[in-house]
Each structure stands twice: as structure tokens, then as C-alpha cells.
Amino acid sequence: MSSIRSYRGIAPQLGDDVYIDPQSCVIGDVRLADNTSIWPMAVVRGDVNFITIGARSNVQDGSVLHVNRSTEKSPDGCPLIIGDDVTIGHKAVLHGCVIHDRVLVGMGAIILDGAIVESDVIVAAGAVVPPRKRLASGYIYVGNPVKQGRALTEDERAFFVQSSANYVLLKNEFLAELYR
């Protein structure tokens, strides 16, 4: 069975130079922009709403990305929208939230329905972002439930683009290996 599957006649849409590991699963209404990468054991399931993942973003091993369907109280449901240059660490869970550009989601972090993470944010490893919480740009957020920590340093801000560039290089090496 393929790691890329349709659901109800809707197939994932892939940009240029996308890498989806054969041991991951991408299902349904999922749109992956150019140079994104989905790593082993990650699940990206756009079945009851849509998922978009921006350019040069990466979803690391064991992460789970899902959505909420529309209801009477929430006519649009909760799609999952991820911006450009986002690094989603190993075993993170993102459910029906919005992640803007240049964000690092730490390993094991959980971001829940309706939460919004503005650009240039670090969500620390193991942090839990409650439903509908908004994380302001320029800070690291820690804990369960998440709390605003200190302002980001210039080195941390530079790391966002460096991390996504590193994953673009790595996925290119994996793609080259596949097509030998």
C-alpha cells in the first residue's frame, strides 16, 4: 500500500521536489508546497478537513497531523495550516491549528484545535498549547499548559531558516538515493 492515499476521491497535492518517506502516511486533502519533507512514521491525515504545509517545512519522524470536521458550532471546523520554513520535531502532535512561518515545534509538543502560533516562535519540547491559545511572535513557549518564556535571541531567529535549509538538503539526499 502506498504512503500517499486518496480519501473520498481527494488525493494529496504535491509541490516540486517533495519528499514523503515510504514509511509515512499522507492521506486525503493535503497540500504540500515545494521542498517539503515528511519523515518516517509521520501521519498527515486530511480526511475531515484540509491540511496545508508551506515551502521548505519538514514533519519529522513519528509526528501526527490531523484536523476537525465542521460542526454546527464550528462551521469551518479546524483545518491545519502550516507556513513556510517550519520544523516540526519528532513525535509532535498538531491538531486543527495554524502555524505561521519560521516556527520550531519541539519534540513531543502538542498544539490543539484553533490554536494560532505566530511567525518566529519556538514551542519547546513537550509543551502543550491548549485549544484557541495564541502564541505571539518572538518568544519561546514552555510547559503544560504553555506559558510565554523569554524573547528569542538573534541566533535562535536565524536557526529557523537554517533548520529548514538543513532539511531541504537532507530530503534532496534521500530523493537522490531513491532515483539511483
Coordinates of C-alpha atoms in Angstrom, one line a residue, residues 15-173:
G15 CA 4.6 20.7 -5.0
D16 CA 8.0 20.3 -6.6
D17 CA 10.8 18.3 -5.0
V18 CA 8.7 17.0 -2.1
Y19 CA 10.0 14.0 -0.1
I20 CA 7.5 11.7 1.5
D21 CA 9.2 8.7 3.2
P22 CA 7.7 5.4 2.2
Q23 CA 7.1 4.6 5.9
S24 CA 5.0 7.7 6.4
C25 CA 1.3 8.2 5.6
V26 CA -0.2 11.2 3.8
I27 CA -4.0 10.9 3.2
G28 CA -6.7 13.0 1.6
D29 CA -7.0 16.8 1.3
V30 CA -3.3 17.6 2.0
R31 CA -1.3 20.2 0.0
L32 CA 2.4 20.1 0.3
A33 CA 4.4 23.1 -1.1
D34 CA 7.8 22.9 -2.8
N35 CA 10.7 21.3 -0.9
T36 CA 8.6 20.0 2.0
S37 CA 9.5 16.7 3.6
I38 CA 7.6 14.1 5.6
W39 CA 9.8 11.7 7.5
P40 CA 9.3 8.0 8.7
M41 CA 6.2 7.1 10.7
A42 CA 4.7 10.6 10.4
V43 CA 0.9 10.7 9.7
V44 CA -0.6 13.6 7.8
R45 CA -4.4 12.8 7.7
G46 CA -6.6 15.3 5.8
D47 CA -9.8 13.4 5.9
V48 CA -12.4 15.5 7.5
N49 CA -10.8 18.9 6.7
F50 CA -7.8 20.1 4.8
I51 CA -4.1 20.4 5.7
T52 CA -1.6 22.7 4.0
I53 CA 2.2 22.7 4.7
G54 CA 4.3 25.5 3.3
A55 CA 7.5 25.6 1.4
R56 CA 10.7 24.1 3.0
S57 CA 8.8 22.9 6.0
N58 CA 9.5 19.4 7.5
V59 CA 7.5 17.0 9.5
Q60 CA 9.8 14.7 11.5
D61 CA 9.6 11.1 12.5
G62 CA 6.5 9.9 14.4
S63 CA 4.6 13.2 14.2
V64 CA 0.8 13.1 13.9
L65 CA -1.0 15.9 12.0
H66 CA -4.9 15.9 11.9
V67 CA -7.9 18.1 11.6
N68 CA -11.5 18.6 12.9
R69 CA -14.6 18.4 10.8
S70 CA -17.2 21.2 10.6
T71 CA -20.0 21.2 13.1
E72 CA -22.9 23.5 13.9
K73 CA -20.8 25.4 16.4
S74 CA -17.8 25.5 14.2
P75 CA -19.0 25.6 10.5
D76 CA -15.4 25.7 9.2
G77 CA -14.1 23.0 11.5
C78 CA -10.4 23.2 12.3
P79 CA -8.1 22.7 9.3
L80 CA -4.4 22.5 9.9
I81 CA -2.4 25.3 8.2
I82 CA 1.4 25.3 8.4
G83 CA 3.5 28.1 6.9
D84 CA 7.0 28.2 5.3
D85 CA 10.3 27.2 7.0
V86 CA 8.6 25.3 9.8
T87 CA 10.3 22.5 11.6
I88 CA 8.1 20.0 13.3
G89 CA 10.1 18.0 15.7
H90 CA 9.9 14.2 16.3
K91 CA 6.6 12.9 17.8
A92 CA 4.9 16.3 17.8
V93 CA 1.1 16.3 17.5
L94 CA -0.6 19.2 15.6
H95 CA -4.4 19.1 15.6
G96 CA -6.5 21.6 13.7
C97 CA -4.3 24.6 14.4
V98 CA -2.5 27.4 12.5
I99 CA 1.3 27.6 12.5
H100 CA 2.7 30.7 10.8
D101 CA 6.2 31.0 9.1
R102 CA 9.6 30.2 10.8
V103 CA 8.4 28.2 13.7
L104 CA 10.1 25.4 15.6
V105 CA 7.8 22.9 17.2
G106 CA 9.9 20.9 19.6
M107 CA 9.9 17.2 20.0
G108 CA 6.8 15.8 21.7
A109 CA 5.0 19.1 21.7
I110 CA 1.2 19.1 21.3
I111 CA -0.7 22.0 19.7
L112 CA -4.5 21.7 19.8
D113 CA -7.6 22.9 17.9
G114 CA -7.9 26.5 17.0
A115 CA -4.5 27.5 18.5
I116 CA -2.5 30.0 16.5
V117 CA 1.3 30.2 16.5
E118 CA 2.5 33.4 15.0
S119 CA 5.7 33.6 13.0
D120 CA 9.2 33.4 14.7
V121 CA 8.2 31.2 17.7
I122 CA 9.8 28.2 19.4
V123 CA 7.3 25.8 21.0
A124 CA 9.6 23.9 23.5
A125 CA 9.9 20.2 23.5
G126 CA 7.0 18.6 25.5
A127 CA 5.0 21.9 25.6
V128 CA 1.2 21.7 25.3
V129 CA -0.7 24.5 23.6
P130 CA -4.4 24.5 24.7
P131 CA -7.2 25.0 22.2
R132 CA -7.7 28.5 20.8
K133 CA -4.5 29.8 22.5
R134 CA -2.5 32.4 20.5
L135 CA 1.3 32.5 20.8
A136 CA 2.8 35.9 20.0
S137 CA 5.8 36.3 17.7
G138 CA 9.3 36.5 19.0
Y139 CA 9.2 34.2 22.1
I140 CA 9.9 30.7 23.3
Y141 CA 6.9 29.0 24.9
V142 CA 7.3 26.2 27.5
G143 CA 5.3 24.0 29.8
N144 CA 1.9 22.3 30.1
P145 CA -0.2 24.4 29.6
V146 CA 2.2 26.5 27.6
K147 CA 3.5 29.8 29.0
Q148 CA 5.4 32.6 27.4
G149 CA 9.1 32.4 28.2
R150 CA 11.9 34.8 27.2
A151 CA 12.4 36.6 23.9
L152 CA 14.2 34.8 21.2
T153 CA 17.9 35.6 20.5
E154 CA 19.1 36.6 17.1
D155 CA 20.8 33.1 16.8
E156 CA 17.5 31.4 17.5
R157 CA 15.8 33.5 14.9
A158 CA 18.5 32.6 12.4
F159 CA 18.1 28.9 13.3
F160 CA 14.5 28.8 11.8
V161 CA 15.8 29.2 8.2
Q162 CA 18.9 27.2 8.9
S163 CA 16.9 24.2 10.2
S164 CA 14.6 24.3 7.1
A165 CA 17.6 24.6 4.8
N166 CA 19.2 21.6 6.5
Y167 CA 16.1 19.5 6.0
V168 CA 15.9 20.6 2.3
L169 CA 19.5 19.3 1.9
L170 CA 18.7 16.1 3.7
K171 CA 15.5 15.4 1.7
N172 CA 17.4 16.0 -1.5
E173 CA 19.9 13.4 -0.5

